[in-house]
Amino acid sequence: MEPLPSQQQVNGDFPLRPLSSPDNTATSEGAQIENQVLSSYGPDILTPFDLTIPFQERKGRIVDSNAFLNIFPGTNGIWEEQQLITFLFEKPPPQPWPHRVAGKPCFLSDVKDPFSLGSPSNLLFDQIPLHLSSRKSGPSLLKQYDFQQDPSIADLVFECIKAFFEGAKVLIAEVQYHGEDIVIILEWEIDEYQPVSEFPFEVAGCSCYYSTEDDLEYKKVSRIPWQDYSFSRSPFKNSDAACDALRPGVRLSSSKDPETGEYTTSSAGVLVSDSSGNMFMTVAIHGFFSAPNNQVYHPGPEGRVIGEVVDKIGHTGIALVKLAPGETFVNEPFQNPELPLWSPPPSLTRFHPNPDTDSLYTPVIMETWASGPIHGTAMGQVIKRTTDDDGKNAEWIKYRWIYKGQGGFNTPITNYCSGVWGSPVFTKQGEVIGFFGMVFSSGRWPVPLVNSYYAVSSSYLTKAGFTLV
């Protein structure tokens, strides 16, 4: 069977739209989805329903479940949460699988492996290491606000959480916003001597859950000899070849270590200009912080020197490169006619005006020399505590959680994560929301979170006075 279009519509030409009924509940008329055997899906499956409408506005979690049961042959059940809609199978259909159904990211699961279910808010199975505070003993903070209805109060919510735990003399490492839920990551192991029941059970109308850093394992950056570095090959021909004109996602490398011969690869970011008209290429500082000098090479250390790292943006991991004379850079993504599902904008136009508080479920794309296009969905905001190498000068950095889906269109990102550091993450309108920052490698969290990465917010460049060229 030929691959379906990039947006597979079901039961005719239904657009992706809210229901017209006053209470946004489902009606049976026109809601049934044809039970057809599909061996290939596009990134989006459209239905008459818009699952991105908040639960409280559509009076329920599942919109006409019988219709949704017929989207995939062999579906045994559906579980919808704020972040994901999960389809249960004895045997899932052939890949590739879609990224979103009715606008919401989807997750397909074999019911024989129930512990792979759900999002961070899913407490169906106690193996998922989340802990809930007690409504009897834990306080409710910012009762006068509704964070779900007004995501612009994200900074206020964070400052309130930070102030509470500073007052309690409890170290927190991370705060995650997941729609109706807030997940707070503690630096110490949860045990009976530090009862979670005394922590906030709710902030601004959002339930609070708790986990620890030990339950989150991030992929670390290391200096890996290129000849020993195994990664999933890009679908682009000659993707690691030299380019006359640099662009987002092309291969970069540090200089070689004079003793070991090792070096680090990463990807180009974007070309920016400051208020004085000085232009710089953004990169990930991880790719150059331990190199013997600040020189940046393309495509590898045997290639040409294209510039040098001259500055960095706080603790964000974003560094600025002054390009060498004669080097050119265009803020245009790769174009690849071999991948019909990949429809990049002609150019990256600007930094997103609200990269941190933009609504959930925004489709985004990241593309690099090592990975090819990686489709994804912008989910909740994450604020993570970072420090200098000596553990001092802590700073809280904003990220966006990007859910990249399961297999099919995307190879597991841990296969090539060292090669994609610094790559821009952008919308189909060409707005940059962030830059690849970190990925989960393992840990006890459920599979959907492992199939994700964090993108450091582009707002730091905007606040520093930089614009896209």
GROMACS .gro file of N, CA and C in nm, residues 176-253:
model
  234
  176GLN      N    1   0.843   2.039   3.632
  176GLN     CA    2   0.786   2.008   3.501
  176GLN      C    3   0.638   2.045   3.501
  177TYR      N    4   0.596   2.117   3.396
  177TYR     CA    5   0.455   2.152   3.381
  177TYR      C    6   0.394   2.059   3.275
  178HIS      N    7   0.293   1.982   3.315
  178HIS     CA    8   0.230   1.886   3.224
  178HIS      C    9   0.079   1.910   3.221
  179GLY      N   10   0.039   2.026   3.170
  179GLY     CA   11  -0.104   2.053   3.159
  179GLY      C   12  -0.169   2.064   3.295
  180GLU      N   13  -0.248   1.962   3.332
  180GLU     CA   14  -0.320   1.966   3.460
  180GLU      C   15  -0.233   1.923   3.577
  181ASP      N   16  -0.111   1.879   3.550
  181ASP     CA   17  -0.023   1.828   3.655
  181ASP      C   18   0.110   1.903   3.658
  182ILE      N   19   0.170   1.907   3.776
  182ILE     CA   20   0.305   1.960   3.794
  182ILE      C   21   0.388   1.850   3.859
  183VAL      N   22   0.503   1.818   3.799
  183VAL     CA   23   0.593   1.718   3.855
  183VAL      C   24   0.715   1.791   3.910
  184ILE      N   25   0.747   1.767   4.037
  184ILE     CA   26   0.860   1.832   4.103
  184ILE      C   27   0.965   1.726   4.131
  185ILE      N   28   1.085   1.748   4.079
  185ILE     CA   29   1.195   1.652   4.094
  185ILE      C   30   1.282   1.695   4.211
  186LEU      N   31   1.294   1.608   4.310
  186LEU     CA   32   1.372   1.635   4.429
  186LEU      C   33   1.514   1.583   4.413
  187GLU      N   34   1.609   1.647   4.482
  187GLU     CA   35   1.748   1.603   4.472
  187GLU      C   36   1.778   1.484   4.561
  188TRP      N   37   1.692   1.454   4.657
  188TRP     CA   38   1.719   1.342   4.747
  188TRP      C   39   1.615   1.234   4.727
  189GLU      N   40   1.647   1.115   4.774
  189GLU     CA   41   1.555   1.002   4.762
  189GLU      C   42   1.437   1.019   4.857
  190ILE      N   43   1.319   0.989   4.808
  190ILE     CA   44   1.200   0.999   4.890
  190ILE      C   45   1.196   0.883   4.991
  191ASP      N   46   1.181   0.915   5.118
  191ASP     CA   47   1.171   0.809   5.219
  191ASP      C   48   1.083   0.857   5.334
  192GLU      N   49   1.071   0.774   5.435
  192GLU     CA   50   0.978   0.802   5.543
  192GLU      C   51   1.022   0.919   5.630
  193TYR      N   52   1.148   0.957   5.622
  193TYR     CA   53   1.195   1.066   5.706
  193TYR      C   54   1.168   1.203   5.644
  194GLN      N   55   1.131   1.205   5.517
  194GLN     CA   56   1.100   1.330   5.448
  194GLN      C   57   0.966   1.312   5.378
  195PRO      N   58   0.856   1.320   5.451
  195PRO     CA   59   0.725   1.283   5.397
  195PRO      C   60   0.677   1.377   5.287
  196VAL      N   61   0.643   1.319   5.175
  196VAL     CA   62   0.587   1.396   5.065
  196VAL      C   63   0.451   1.454   5.104
  197SER      N   64   0.385   1.392   5.200
  197SER     CA   65   0.253   1.437   5.242
  197SER      C   66   0.253   1.581   5.292
  198GLU      N   67   0.370   1.632   5.330
  198GLU     CA   68   0.378   1.770   5.379
  198GLU      C   69   0.407   1.869   5.267
  199PHE      N   70   0.428   1.820   5.147
  199PHE     CA   71   0.455   1.908   5.033
  199PHE      C   72   0.323   1.952   4.970
  200PRO      N   73   0.325   2.058   4.888
  200PRO     CA   74   0.201   2.102   4.822
  200PRO      C   75   0.137   1.991   4.740
  201PHE      N   76   0.006   1.974   4.758
  201PHE     CA   77  -0.066   1.878   4.675
  201PHE      C   78  -0.125   1.945   4.552
  202GLU      N   79  -0.123   2.080   4.552
  202GLU     CA   80  -0.182   2.153   4.440
  202GLU      C   81  -0.122   2.292   4.434
  203VAL      N   82  -0.095   2.339   4.313
  203VAL     CA   83  -0.050   2.476   4.291
  203VAL      C   84  -0.129   2.532   4.173
  204ALA      N   85  -0.198   2.643   4.194
  204ALA     CA   86  -0.276   2.709   4.089
  204ALA      C   87  -0.369   2.612   4.017
  205GLY      N   88  -0.432   2.523   4.094
  205GLY     CA   89  -0.528   2.430   4.037
  205GLY      C   90  -0.469   2.306   3.975
  206CYS      N   91  -0.336   2.290   3.978
  206CYS     CA   92  -0.269   2.174   3.918
  206CYS      C   93  -0.222   2.079   4.028
  207SER      N   94  -0.250   1.950   4.011
  207SER     CA   95  -0.203   1.851   4.108
  207SER      C   96  -0.052   1.839   4.103
  208CYS      N   97   0.010   1.818   4.218
  208CYS     CA   98   0.156   1.808   4.226
  208CYS      C   99   0.198   1.663   4.251
  209TYR      N  100   0.297   1.620   4.176
  209TYR     CA  101   0.356   1.487   4.192
  209TYR      C  102   0.506   1.504   4.214
  210TYR      N  103   0.566   1.403   4.277
  210TYR     CA  104   0.706   1.415   4.316
  210TYR      C  105   0.785   1.292   4.274
  211SER      N  106   0.907   1.317   4.228
  211SER     CA  107   1.000   1.210   4.195
  211SER      C  108   1.140   1.261   4.229
  212THR      N  109   1.243   1.183   4.195
  212THR     CA  110   1.379   1.221   4.231
  212THR      C  111   1.471   1.216   4.110
  213GLU      N  112   1.587   1.277   4.126
  213GLU     CA  113   1.685   1.276   4.017
  213GLU      C  114   1.730   1.135   3.982
  214ASP      N  115   1.731   1.046   4.080
  214ASP     CA  116   1.772   0.908   4.052
  214ASP      C  117   1.679   0.840   3.954
  215ASP      N  118   1.555   0.887   3.948
  215ASP     CA  119   1.459   0.827   3.856
  215ASP      C  120   1.469   0.884   3.715
  216LEU      N  121   1.546   0.991   3.700
  216LEU     CA  122   1.567   1.052   3.569
  216LEU      C  123   1.714   1.038   3.533
  217GLU      N  124   1.742   0.972   3.424
  217GLU     CA  125   1.880   0.957   3.379
  217GLU      C  126   1.893   1.026   3.245
  218TYR      N  127   1.975   1.131   3.242
  218TYR     CA  128   1.993   1.208   3.121
  218TYR      C  129   2.114   1.157   3.044
  219LYS      N  130   2.106   1.164   2.913
  219LYS     CA  131   2.220   1.126   2.829
  219LYS      C  132   2.329   1.230   2.847
  220LYS      N  133   2.445   1.186   2.890
  220LYS     CA  134   2.556   1.277   2.914
  220LYS      C  135   2.636   1.299   2.786
  221VAL      N  136   2.696   1.415   2.777
  221VAL     CA  137   2.782   1.445   2.664
  221VAL      C  138   2.924   1.403   2.696
  222SER      N  139   2.986   1.332   2.609
  222SER     CA  140   3.124   1.291   2.631
  222SER      C  141   3.203   1.309   2.502
  223ARG      N  142   3.332   1.313   2.515
  223ARG     CA  143   3.418   1.328   2.398
  223ARG      C  144   3.438   1.189   2.337
  224ILE      N  145   3.374   1.166   2.225
  224ILE     CA  146   3.373   1.033   2.165
  224ILE      C  147   3.453   1.036   2.036
  225PRO      N  148   3.553   0.949   2.021
  225PRO     CA  149   3.625   0.943   1.894
  225PRO      C  150   3.528   0.913   1.780
  226TRP      N  151   3.534   0.992   1.676
  226TRP     CA  152   3.438   0.976   1.567
  226TRP      C  153   3.444   0.837   1.506
  227GLN      N  154   3.563   0.780   1.493
  227GLN     CA  155   3.573   0.650   1.428
  227GLN      C  156   3.507   0.540   1.510
  228ASP      N  157   3.483   0.564   1.639
  228ASP     CA  158   3.419   0.464   1.724
  228ASP      C  159   3.274   0.500   1.755
  229TYR      N  160   3.224   0.604   1.693
  229TYR     CA  161   3.091   0.654   1.727
  229TYR      C  162   2.987   0.591   1.636
  230SER      N  163   2.899   0.514   1.692
  230SER     CA  164   2.795   0.446   1.615
  230SER      C  165   2.665   0.524   1.626
  231PHE      N  166   2.604   0.555   1.515
  231PHE     CA  167   2.478   0.626   1.518
  231PHE      C  168   2.393   0.582   1.400
  232SER      N  169   2.267   0.615   1.405
  232SER     CA  170   2.177   0.581   1.296
  232SER      C  171   2.202   0.677   1.181
  233ARG      N  172   2.234   0.623   1.065
  233ARG     CA  173   2.271   0.708   0.953
  233ARG      C  174   2.155   0.797   0.909
  234SER      N  175   2.188   0.917   0.872
  234SER     CA  176   2.088   1.009   0.823
  234SER      C  177   2.034   0.962   0.689
  235PRO      N  178   1.907   0.992   0.660
  235PRO     CA  179   1.854   0.958   0.528
  235PRO      C  180   1.908   1.047   0.418
  236PHE      N  181   1.980   1.152   0.454
  236PHE     CA  182   2.034   1.241   0.353
  236PHE      C  183   2.165   1.187   0.297
  237LYS      N  184   2.179   1.197   0.167
  237LYS     CA  185   2.303   1.155   0.104
  237LYS      C  186   2.412   1.257   0.135
  238ASN      N  187   2.531   1.206   0.167
  238ASN     CA  188   2.645   1.293   0.196
  238ASN      C  189   2.612   1.395   0.304
  239SER      N  190   2.535   1.353   0.404
  239SER     CA  191   2.491   1.447   0.507
  239SER      C  192   2.605   1.496   0.593
  240ASP      N  193   2.716   1.422   0.597
  240ASP     CA  194   2.829   1.468   0.676
  240ASP      C  195   2.940   1.524   0.587
  241ALA      N  196   2.905   1.556   0.462
  241ALA     CA  197   3.001   1.616   0.371
  241ALA      C  198   3.009   1.766   0.395
  242ALA      N  199   3.115   1.828   0.346
  242ALA     CA  200   3.133   1.972   0.363
  242ALA      C  201   3.032   2.049   0.279
  243CYS      N  202   2.984   2.160   0.333
  243CYS     CA  203   2.890   2.247   0.263
  243CYS      C  204   2.958   2.381   0.238
  244ASP      N  205   2.935   2.436   0.121
  244ASP     CA  206   2.989   2.569   0.093
  244ASP      C  207   2.921   2.673   0.182
  245ALA      N  208   2.788   2.667   0.188
  245ALA     CA  209   2.711   2.758   0.273
  245ALA      C  210   2.662   2.680   0.394
  246LEU      N  211   2.693   2.730   0.512
  246LEU     CA  212   2.648   2.665   0.635
  246LEU      C  213   2.498   2.688   0.654
  247ARG      N  214   2.434   2.597   0.727
  247ARG     CA  215   2.291   2.609   0.754
  247ARG      C  216   2.259   2.535   0.883
  248PRO      N  217   2.140   2.555   0.939
  248PRO     CA  218   2.104   2.483   1.062
  248PRO      C  219   2.115   2.332   1.044
  249GLY      N  220   2.179   2.269   1.141
  249GLY     CA  221   2.187   2.123   1.142
  249GLY      C  222   2.306   2.063   1.073
  250VAL      N  223   2.396   2.144   1.010
  250VAL     CA  224   2.513   2.084   0.946
  250VAL      C  225   2.611   2.038   1.053
  251ARG      N  226   2.698   1.948   1.014
  251ARG     CA  227   2.790   1.887   1.109
  251ARG      C  228   2.901   1.984   1.149
  252LEU      N  229   2.927   1.990   1.280
  252LEU     CA  230   3.037   2.067   1.335
  252LEU      C  231   3.122   1.975   1.421
  253SER      N  232   3.245   2.017   1.447
  253SER     CA  233   3.327   1.941   1.540
  253SER      C  234   3.424   2.034   1.611
   0.00000   0.00000   0.00000
